[in-house]
Amino acid sequence: MDYNFNEVEKKWQEYWRNNNIYKVDIDKNKPKFYILDMFPYPSGAGLHVGHPLGYIASDIYARYKRLKGFNVLHPMGYDAYGLPAEQYAIQTGTHPAITTEKNINRYREQLDKIGFCYDWDREVRTSDPGYYKWTQWTFIQLFNSYYCNQTKKAQPIAELVKRFESQGTEGLDAACSTPLTFTAEEWKAKSEKEQQEILMNYRLAYLADTMVNWCPELGTVLANDEVADGLSVRGGHPVVRKTMKQWLLRITAYAERLLEGLETIDWSESIKEVQRNWIGKSMGASLLFDIADKDINIEVFTTRADTLFGASFMVLAPEHEIISTIVSDEQRAAVEEYVTWAKNRSERERMAEVKKVSGVFTGAYGINPFTGARIPIWVADYVLMGYGTGAIMAVPAHDSRDFAFARHFNLPITQVVAKPGEEPSDASQWTESFDAKEGVMVNSEFLNGLTVKEAIATMIAKVEEMGIGKGKTNYRLRDAIFSRQRYWGEPFPMYYKDGMPYALDESKLPLELPSIDAYKPTETGEPPLARAKNWATEEGYKLETNTMPGFAGSSAYYLRYMDPQNNNEFISKEANNYWEQVDLYIGGAEHGTGHLIYSRFWNKFLFDLGVICKDEPFKKMINQGMIQGRTSFVYRVNVQKYKEYFANKEMPFDVETLGTSNLFVSKNIEGREFYSDPIRVDISMVHNDILDTEEFNQWRDDLKDSKFIFEQDKEGNPIYVCGWEVEKMSKSKFNVQNPDDLVAKYGADTLRLYEMFLGPLEQSKPWDTQGIEGVYRFIRKFWRLYTDENNEFSFSDEPATKEELKSLHKLIKKEEDDIERISFNTVVSAFMICVNELTDLKCNKREILEPLAIMVSPYAPHLAEELWHQMGHDDSVVMQKFPEFVESYVVENNFTYPVSINGKKRFDLELPITLSPAEIEKAALESAEAVKWIADKSVKKVIVVPKKIINIVVG
RNA sequence: GCGGAUGUGGCGUAAUUGGUAGCCGCGUCAGACUUAGGAUCUGAUGCCGAGAGGCGUGGGGGUUCGAGUCCCUUCAUCCGCACCA
């Protein structure tokens, strides 16, 4: 009988809970450390081994920091609003709160079994009224704020009103939907409703008609990051474009700060790049083109102002409002047809046909402001209304899309940039455009001879001087659509009066989610909340029936953990000033353009309000990789293919007599890949890639008479060998590793260690079902260090030997070095080495084993706690201090140098560690081995790297 | 197309950051204890070679006394964005 992890783990989990070991409070005598996991959405499927990977890593880091004397905040909670519970509610009528509660309890049970050190007193749930009160509160603040581009921060909308009253829009530079100009008098003359409409143009949370991603299947709109390839990310339902009145958050106001802030935080380069792309800053110019024979002009945006002389046509997005004004009578019918066609195409169709060129001529012409040339204006859906001005000047010679368009419709192509080192050529003969921003300008009047970079600057200066354009920065980032036509989400704290939205008084918060009789839209197509009885204020004004999206509740949850029970303010100054921000955030990289950018935006807004003290929410972030499944396959013989394959050959087995429906052939039987179909098989029936055929027969009714063509192992025994592939872990692929099963079989500590041992945290890797045995052996070996052959604890109080100390000190150094690099797999290796060494040394000394138990406690907390108590301590190992690094972990006084002759290692030389480089060199050259190797050659050079290597160059 | 990574034994990986490549583990092989082993323990295990020795970090080139690590080039795989003017 050796280590009984079941008993031990249960005992200490109870002890930790009963003694509130992991409770944390503000303690100004200690430095703080805030380490956070992305909180999970509690789905019905429970956890698989991939989920706890990041949690285990953060738990180890949190425990380590605590041993190092930090006051560690390490909380956990639930992102409780989500579509699955609501879909389930629609189907079954079960209130999503009930489903969610059930799932949360299951999650909690699973998490507890792994032995995390969360302070559960700080748990938050986004669907708790006490929590979403502050989500609603933040929304009201957004509604009541505008963004001043001069002070570069959010300011109260009341200040804007005062400004309008005294000076109108004079001198105003604020983020807005459409630039407006009016005087103070004009403002005062407007009705209340008109004024509210104007303010809506500036609010950070505003209501507007927008093109949205409408998902008919889900009955709601989705944000851009919730749509991929024209399908909803959750559920994979088709998404169409549609204009609807929606709440939006003016995140675009913060584009520049979101971009700049990336420089100040310690995130992976790849995720920063994802965010930079998403923000998509590009600097260019906006230019005005007059329209021939009309008294209007069109504004275009370009990053290539230098190529203006090469603009041979213009293109408008199909949604561009000027189209109907400029279109000629002859072209009107064709244009209208095209616009209608373009508008009705789904996102998916559009994406699938990106390469297909389509468009129509409007019959109108723009005027090149420099040459006066008339250039035709076209409408085409490759120009997007949502970016820039929805209109472009097309320069086919230097833009591949314009080039394709010009080729298709036979429009002129004019070269204006000469490739570096080449003479200009006839652009109409080109097979592709020259898009690079290099080379020298040609055919461009005053720009000729300038480089592209110079030409851009010169052109912008010129158009600014002429008053027909100006330098301008554009962002790809769009305002975030914030309305969802669903039930299971935060209600907006807004009501409607005279058709305009107003915020509820803050004292009315939280506005609780009402009960309704069914969770789907009303017959008239209104959102589910319209079903609620008396969904109106006390005065009888109608309340908003949309709810907030999933990212609302997750955008500032990390702040609430600092002060989770505070019912009077979002977060107290005291709590925020102490905990400041998240020091280490661990979670998946898939939230790069969603949660992680919305959080940064909310954080910056709350910072502007003065509610919090840090401008960025997450100082350092680690993105853990995904754990993939390793799917096993069996191969079912396809009789037809089999007969075809062996048509002219002798058949190795007779399919007719063996039966034709469930005949499986082992992986390495010759020709198998040509006549069999792979079928996924549950990994629980496969050991070391060998199928347990009896279990397989009992797996499903339709397989109970299966027959097998075996291959032979080395001893000639018949075995059925399965194939395998790395895939996403999922129930339908029969490759799910359930943490509960693993905990039951090997214990939580083994699971924790093994998840870390699997490889670098940030890398995606398949779950290797066999490797866990090795870690399990290590755990038991560790246990045996502390126990004798009768499984009794026994320790010696003798002083440790140099060798034993060296082993321990090496481990301390390794653990301290690697944990800061979040390289836990190498630390686990170091533990294994140390335990192997100490086992060989038969070490049972207290002096070694006590610090060792403390050191292992972040990784295997249950085992460590048991050992600690068995050594006679009353307090928890969690509360101990990490052993100090002993500088002289190299205990010997000698150092062994590898000596190389001409870069080739020849022998080892042992020298005192105290020698200077010159002395080392001298000793090396005089050594007997060196003399032998150098022989008659002359020594040209000696390279000495102290404590590393000696290299002698001879010739 | 643009951007970000990553390439090391049969497999997962390591390498003191430019200094003896392959630590630790899996798998495999051999041995011990066993009626037995999907148990436990011990040893071996990069490749070629009987051996001495040779070859080895995707390929090619370079810098260096010395390169998995730095530079150039090329190939392959994965991920993200994508008609963004």
Coordinates of C-alpha atoms in Angstrom, one line a residue, chain A residues 239-642:
Chain A
V239 CA -26.0 35.8 -40.8
V240 CA -27.5 38.5 -43.1
R241 CA -27.0 42.3 -43.3
K242 CA -30.0 44.3 -42.2
T243 CA -30.6 47.9 -41.0
M244 CA -32.0 48.2 -37.5
K245 CA -32.2 50.7 -34.7
Q246 CA -29.5 49.5 -32.2
W247 CA -27.5 50.6 -29.2
L248 CA -23.9 51.1 -30.0
L249 CA -20.8 51.8 -28.0
R250 CA -18.5 54.5 -29.5
I251 CA -15.4 52.4 -29.1
T252 CA -14.0 54.1 -32.2
A253 CA -13.4 57.2 -30.1
Y254 CA -10.8 55.2 -28.2
A255 CA -9.1 53.7 -31.3
E256 CA -5.9 55.7 -30.9
R257 CA -5.6 55.1 -27.1
L258 CA -6.4 51.4 -27.6
L259 CA -3.6 51.3 -30.1
E260 CA -1.1 53.3 -28.1
G261 CA -1.9 51.3 -24.9
L262 CA -0.6 48.1 -26.5
E263 CA 2.9 49.5 -26.2
T264 CA 2.6 49.7 -22.5
I265 CA 1.4 46.1 -21.7
D266 CA 3.2 42.8 -21.6
W267 CA 1.1 40.7 -24.0
S268 CA 2.3 38.3 -26.7
E269 CA 3.3 40.0 -29.9
S270 CA 0.8 37.9 -31.8
I271 CA -2.3 39.0 -29.8
K272 CA -1.1 42.7 -29.9
E273 CA -0.9 42.3 -33.7
V274 CA -4.4 40.9 -33.8
Q275 CA -5.6 44.0 -32.0
R276 CA -3.6 46.3 -34.2
N277 CA -5.1 44.7 -37.3
W278 CA -8.6 45.0 -35.8
I279 CA -8.1 48.7 -35.0
G280 CA -6.6 49.0 -38.5
K281 CA -5.1 52.4 -38.4
S282 CA -4.2 53.8 -41.7
M283 CA -2.9 57.3 -42.5
G284 CA -3.8 58.9 -45.7
A285 CA -5.8 61.8 -47.1
S286 CA -9.4 62.7 -47.9
L287 CA -9.8 64.3 -51.3
L288 CA -12.8 66.1 -52.8
F289 CA -13.6 65.4 -56.4
D290 CA -16.0 67.8 -58.2
I291 CA -18.7 66.1 -60.3
A292 CA -18.9 67.3 -63.9
D293 CA -21.9 69.4 -64.7
K294 CA -23.1 69.3 -61.1
D295 CA -22.6 71.6 -58.2
I296 CA -21.6 68.8 -55.8
N297 CA -18.5 66.9 -54.9
I298 CA -17.5 63.4 -53.7
E299 CA -15.1 62.9 -50.8
V300 CA -12.8 59.9 -51.1
F301 CA -10.2 58.4 -48.7
T302 CA -6.9 57.2 -50.0
T303 CA -3.6 56.2 -48.5
R304 CA -2.0 56.8 -51.8
A305 CA -2.5 60.5 -52.5
D306 CA 0.6 60.3 -54.6
T307 CA -1.2 58.3 -57.3
L308 CA -3.9 60.9 -57.9
F309 CA -2.6 61.4 -61.5
G310 CA -3.1 57.7 -62.1
A311 CA -6.8 57.8 -61.1
S312 CA -8.7 56.8 -64.2
F313 CA -12.1 56.2 -62.7
M314 CA -13.9 56.4 -59.4
V315 CA -16.0 53.9 -57.5
L316 CA -18.9 54.3 -55.1
A317 CA -20.2 51.7 -52.6
P318 CA -23.7 50.5 -53.6
E319 CA -25.1 52.0 -50.4
H320 CA -23.6 55.5 -51.2
E321 CA -26.4 58.0 -50.9
I322 CA -25.1 60.3 -53.7
I323 CA -25.7 57.7 -56.3
S324 CA -29.3 58.6 -57.0
T325 CA -28.3 62.3 -57.4
I326 CA -25.6 61.8 -59.9
V327 CA -26.8 58.9 -62.0
S328 CA -27.6 59.7 -65.6
D329 CA -31.0 59.0 -67.0
E330 CA -29.6 56.4 -69.5
Q331 CA -27.9 54.5 -66.7
R332 CA -30.5 54.9 -64.0
A333 CA -32.3 51.6 -64.6
A334 CA -29.0 49.6 -64.7
V335 CA -27.6 51.2 -61.6
E336 CA -30.8 50.6 -59.6
E337 CA -30.8 47.0 -60.6
Y338 CA -27.2 46.6 -59.6
V339 CA -27.7 48.4 -56.2
T340 CA -30.7 46.2 -55.4
W341 CA -28.9 43.1 -56.4
A342 CA -25.8 44.1 -54.3
K343 CA -27.9 45.0 -51.2
N344 CA -29.7 41.6 -51.2
R345 CA -26.6 39.5 -51.3
S346 CA -25.8 37.8 -48.1
E347 CA -22.5 38.2 -46.4
R348 CA -21.6 34.7 -47.2
E349 CA -22.3 35.1 -50.9
R350 CA -20.3 38.2 -51.0
M351 CA -17.3 36.6 -49.3
A352 CA -17.5 33.5 -51.5
E353 CA -17.4 35.6 -54.6
V354 CA -14.7 38.1 -53.6
K355 CA -12.7 37.3 -56.8
K356 CA -15.7 37.9 -59.0
V357 CA -15.7 41.4 -60.4
S358 CA -19.1 43.2 -60.7
G359 CA -20.1 46.9 -61.1
V360 CA -22.0 49.4 -63.2
F361 CA -21.3 52.8 -64.7
T362 CA -23.3 55.7 -63.3
G363 CA -23.1 57.8 -66.4
A364 CA -21.5 60.6 -64.3
Y365 CA -18.0 61.9 -64.3
G366 CA -15.7 63.3 -61.7
I367 CA -13.1 65.9 -62.4
N368 CA -9.4 65.4 -61.7
P369 CA -8.6 68.5 -59.7
F370 CA -5.2 68.9 -61.3
T371 CA -5.6 67.9 -64.9
G372 CA -9.3 68.7 -65.3
A373 CA -9.8 65.3 -66.9
R374 CA -13.2 63.7 -66.7
I375 CA -13.1 60.3 -65.0
P376 CA -16.1 58.0 -65.1
I377 CA -17.8 57.2 -61.8
W378 CA -18.8 53.6 -61.2
V379 CA -20.7 51.7 -58.6
A380 CA -19.2 48.4 -57.3
D381 CA -19.6 46.3 -54.2
Y382 CA -15.8 45.9 -53.8
V383 CA -16.0 49.3 -52.2
L384 CA -17.4 49.2 -48.7
M385 CA -19.7 51.8 -47.3
G386 CA -18.4 51.2 -43.8
Y387 CA -14.8 52.2 -44.4
G388 CA -13.5 55.6 -45.3
T389 CA -16.2 57.6 -47.1
G390 CA -17.6 54.7 -49.2
A391 CA -16.0 56.2 -52.3
I392 CA -12.6 55.8 -53.8
M393 CA -10.5 57.1 -56.6
A394 CA -9.4 54.0 -58.5
V395 CA -5.7 53.8 -59.6
P396 CA -5.6 50.5 -61.5
A397 CA -1.9 50.6 -62.2
H398 CA -1.1 50.6 -58.4
D399 CA -3.9 48.8 -56.7
S400 CA -4.7 45.2 -57.5
R401 CA -8.4 45.5 -56.9
D402 CA -8.7 48.5 -59.2
F403 CA -6.6 46.7 -61.7
A404 CA -8.9 43.7 -61.8
F405 CA -11.8 46.0 -62.1
A406 CA -10.2 48.0 -64.9
R407 CA -9.3 44.9 -66.8
H408 CA -12.8 43.5 -66.5
F409 CA -14.5 46.6 -67.7
N410 CA -11.8 47.7 -70.1
L411 CA -11.0 51.0 -68.3
P412 CA -7.7 52.8 -68.9
I413 CA -4.6 52.0 -66.8
T414 CA -2.0 54.8 -66.2
Q415 CA 1.3 54.2 -64.6
V416 CA 2.4 56.9 -62.2
V417 CA 5.1 55.1 -60.2
A418 CA 8.2 53.6 -61.8
K419 CA 9.4 50.4 -60.2
P420 CA 12.8 50.8 -58.6
G421 CA 15.5 50.5 -61.2
E422 CA 13.1 50.2 -64.1
E423 CA 11.9 52.5 -66.9
P424 CA 8.1 53.2 -67.1
S425 CA 6.3 50.9 -69.4
D426 CA 2.9 50.6 -71.1
A427 CA 0.7 49.8 -68.1
S428 CA -2.1 48.6 -70.3
Q429 CA 0.0 45.5 -71.1
W430 CA 0.7 44.7 -67.5
T431 CA -0.5 41.4 -66.0
E432 CA -0.7 42.7 -62.5
S433 CA -0.6 46.1 -60.7
F434 CA 2.4 47.5 -58.9
D435 CA 1.1 48.1 -55.4
A436 CA 4.3 48.5 -53.4
K437 CA 5.0 51.9 -51.8
E438 CA 8.4 52.2 -53.5
G439 CA 9.8 53.7 -56.6
V440 CA 9.8 57.1 -58.2
M441 CA 6.8 59.1 -59.5
V442 CA 6.3 59.5 -63.3
N443 CA 3.5 61.0 -65.4
S444 CA 2.5 63.1 -62.4
E445 CA 3.5 66.7 -63.2
F446 CA 4.9 68.4 -60.1
L447 CA 5.4 65.0 -58.4
N448 CA 7.7 63.6 -61.1
G449 CA 11.0 62.3 -59.7
L450 CA 9.9 62.2 -56.1
T451 CA 9.8 58.9 -54.2
V452 CA 6.4 57.6 -53.2
K453 CA 6.9 58.7 -49.6
E454 CA 7.9 62.2 -50.6
A455 CA 5.1 62.4 -53.1
I456 CA 2.4 61.5 -50.5
A457 CA 3.6 64.3 -48.3
T458 CA 3.9 66.8 -51.1
M459 CA 0.4 65.9 -52.5
I460 CA -1.3 66.2 -49.1
A461 CA 0.4 69.6 -48.5
K462 CA -0.8 70.7 -52.0
V463 CA -4.4 69.7 -51.6
E464 CA -4.6 71.2 -48.2
E465 CA -3.3 74.5 -49.7
M466 CA -5.9 74.3 -52.4
G467 CA -8.6 73.5 -49.9
I468 CA -9.7 70.3 -51.8
G469 CA -8.5 67.8 -49.3
K470 CA -6.6 67.1 -46.1
G471 CA -4.4 64.5 -44.3
K472 CA -6.7 62.1 -42.5
T473 CA -6.4 59.0 -40.4
N474 CA -8.8 56.2 -40.7
Y475 CA -9.5 53.2 -38.5
R476 CA -11.0 49.9 -39.5
L477 CA -12.5 49.5 -36.0
R478 CA -16.3 50.0 -35.9
D479 CA -18.5 51.0 -33.1
A480 CA -19.6 48.0 -31.1
I481 CA -23.3 47.0 -31.6
F482 CA -24.6 46.5 -28.1
S483 CA -28.2 45.4 -28.5
R484 CA -29.4 41.8 -28.5
Q485 CA -32.9 40.8 -29.1
R486 CA -32.8 38.1 -26.5
Y487 CA -34.0 37.4 -23.0
W488 CA -31.0 36.1 -21.1
G489 CA -28.9 39.2 -20.7
E490 CA -28.7 42.4 -18.7
P491 CA -31.8 44.7 -19.3
F492 CA -30.8 48.2 -20.4
P493 CA -31.5 50.8 -17.7
M494 CA -33.3 52.9 -20.3
Y495 CA -36.8 54.1 -21.0
Y496 CA -38.4 55.9 -23.9
K497 CA -40.2 59.2 -23.7
D498 CA -41.4 60.9 -26.9
G499 CA -39.5 58.4 -28.9
M500 CA -36.2 59.2 -27.3
P501 CA -34.3 57.1 -24.8
Y502 CA -33.5 58.3 -21.3
A503 CA -31.5 56.7 -18.5
L504 CA -33.2 55.5 -15.4
D505 CA -32.2 57.2 -12.2
E506 CA -29.2 55.4 -10.7
S507 CA -31.2 54.8 -7.5
K508 CA -33.5 52.5 -9.5
L509 CA -30.6 50.1 -10.2
P510 CA -30.5 47.2 -10.6
L511 CA -33.3 47.0 -13.1
E512 CA -34.0 43.3 -12.7
L513 CA -34.6 40.9 -15.5
P514 CA -38.4 40.2 -15.4
S515 CA -40.0 36.8 -15.6
I516 CA -41.7 36.0 -18.9
D517 CA -43.9 33.2 -20.1
A518 CA -41.8 32.1 -23.1
Y519 CA -38.3 33.0 -24.2
K520 CA -38.8 33.8 -27.8
P521 CA -39.7 37.0 -29.7
T522 CA -43.3 38.2 -29.7
E523 CA -45.7 37.5 -32.6
T524 CA -45.0 41.1 -33.8
G525 CA -41.2 40.4 -33.8
E526 CA -40.4 42.3 -30.7
P527 CA -37.6 41.0 -28.4
P528 CA -38.7 38.5 -25.6
L529 CA -38.7 41.3 -23.0
A530 CA -41.7 42.8 -24.7
R531 CA -43.6 39.8 -23.2
A532 CA -42.9 41.0 -19.7
K533 CA -45.9 42.4 -17.8
N534 CA -45.7 46.1 -16.9
W535 CA -42.3 46.5 -18.5
A536 CA -42.4 50.3 -17.9
T537 CA -41.3 52.9 -15.4
E538 CA -43.5 54.0 -12.5
E539 CA -44.5 56.9 -14.7
G540 CA -45.6 54.5 -17.4
Y541 CA -42.7 55.1 -19.8
K542 CA -41.8 52.0 -21.8
L543 CA -38.6 50.3 -20.9
E544 CA -36.0 49.1 -23.5
T545 CA -36.8 45.6 -24.6
N546 CA -33.4 44.7 -25.9
T547 CA -30.8 43.2 -23.6
M548 CA -27.0 43.6 -23.5
P549 CA -24.6 41.3 -25.3
G550 CA -22.4 38.7 -23.8
F551 CA -19.4 40.9 -23.5
A552 CA -21.2 43.5 -21.4
G553 CA -20.8 41.5 -18.2
S554 CA -17.3 40.3 -18.9
S555 CA -15.9 43.7 -19.7
A556 CA -15.1 44.8 -16.2
Y557 CA -15.5 41.7 -14.0
Y558 CA -11.9 41.8 -13.0
L559 CA -12.6 45.1 -11.2
R560 CA -15.5 43.8 -9.3
Y561 CA -13.4 40.9 -7.8
M562 CA -11.5 43.6 -5.9
D563 CA -14.6 44.7 -4.0
P564 CA -17.3 42.1 -4.9
Q565 CA -19.8 42.9 -2.2
N566 CA -19.8 46.6 -2.4
N567 CA -23.4 47.7 -3.0
N568 CA -22.8 51.4 -2.9
E569 CA -20.2 51.9 -5.6
F570 CA -18.7 49.9 -8.4
I571 CA -15.5 49.6 -6.5
S572 CA -14.1 51.4 -3.5
K573 CA -11.1 53.7 -3.9
E574 CA -9.4 51.8 -1.2
A575 CA -9.8 48.4 -2.9
N576 CA -8.8 49.7 -6.3
N577 CA -5.8 51.7 -5.0
Y578 CA -4.5 48.5 -3.3
W579 CA -5.2 45.9 -6.1
E580 CA -4.8 48.4 -9.0
Q581 CA -5.0 46.1 -12.0
V582 CA -4.5 42.4 -13.0
D583 CA -0.9 41.6 -12.8
L584 CA -1.2 38.3 -14.7
Y585 CA -4.1 37.3 -16.9
I586 CA -4.3 33.8 -18.2
G587 CA -6.7 32.8 -20.9
G588 CA -7.3 31.8 -24.5
A589 CA -6.1 33.9 -27.4
E590 CA -9.4 33.6 -29.2
H591 CA -10.8 36.6 -27.4
G592 CA -8.3 38.9 -29.1
T593 CA -10.9 41.0 -30.9
G594 CA -13.7 40.5 -28.5
H595 CA -13.5 40.5 -24.7
L596 CA -9.9 41.7 -24.7
I597 CA -10.5 44.8 -26.7
Y598 CA -13.9 45.6 -25.1
S599 CA -12.4 45.2 -21.6
R600 CA -9.6 47.6 -22.5
F601 CA -12.2 50.1 -23.7
W602 CA -14.4 49.9 -20.6
N603 CA -11.4 50.1 -18.4
K604 CA -10.2 53.3 -20.2
F605 CA -13.6 54.8 -19.9
L606 CA -13.8 54.0 -16.2
F607 CA -10.4 55.4 -15.8
D608 CA -11.5 58.6 -17.5
L609 CA -14.4 58.8 -15.0
G610 CA -11.9 58.6 -12.2
V611 CA -13.5 55.4 -10.9
I612 CA -10.2 53.4 -11.2
C613 CA -6.5 54.2 -11.1
K614 CA -5.1 52.3 -14.0
D615 CA -5.7 52.9 -17.7
E616 CA -5.0 49.3 -18.8
P617 CA -6.8 46.3 -17.2
F618 CA -4.3 43.5 -17.7
K619 CA -0.6 44.3 -17.2
K620 CA 0.7 40.9 -18.4
M621 CA -1.1 38.2 -20.3
I622 CA -0.4 34.6 -21.1
N623 CA -2.5 32.8 -23.7
Q624 CA -2.6 29.1 -23.0
G625 CA -2.7 26.8 -25.9
M626 CA -5.6 24.4 -26.7
I627 CA -5.4 20.8 -25.6
Q628 CA -6.4 18.8 -28.6
G629 CA -7.8 15.3 -28.6
R630 CA -6.1 12.2 -29.9
T631 CA -8.8 10.4 -31.8
S632 CA -8.5 6.7 -32.4
F633 CA -9.7 5.1 -35.5
V634 CA -10.7 1.6 -36.6
Y635 CA -11.0 0.6 -40.2
R636 CA -14.2 -0.9 -41.6
V637 CA -13.8 -2.9 -44.7
N638 CA -15.7 -1.5 -47.7
V639 CA -16.6 -4.6 -49.6
Q640 CA -16.9 -3.0 -52.9
K641 CA -13.6 -1.2 -52.7
Y642 CA -12.1 -4.5 -51.4

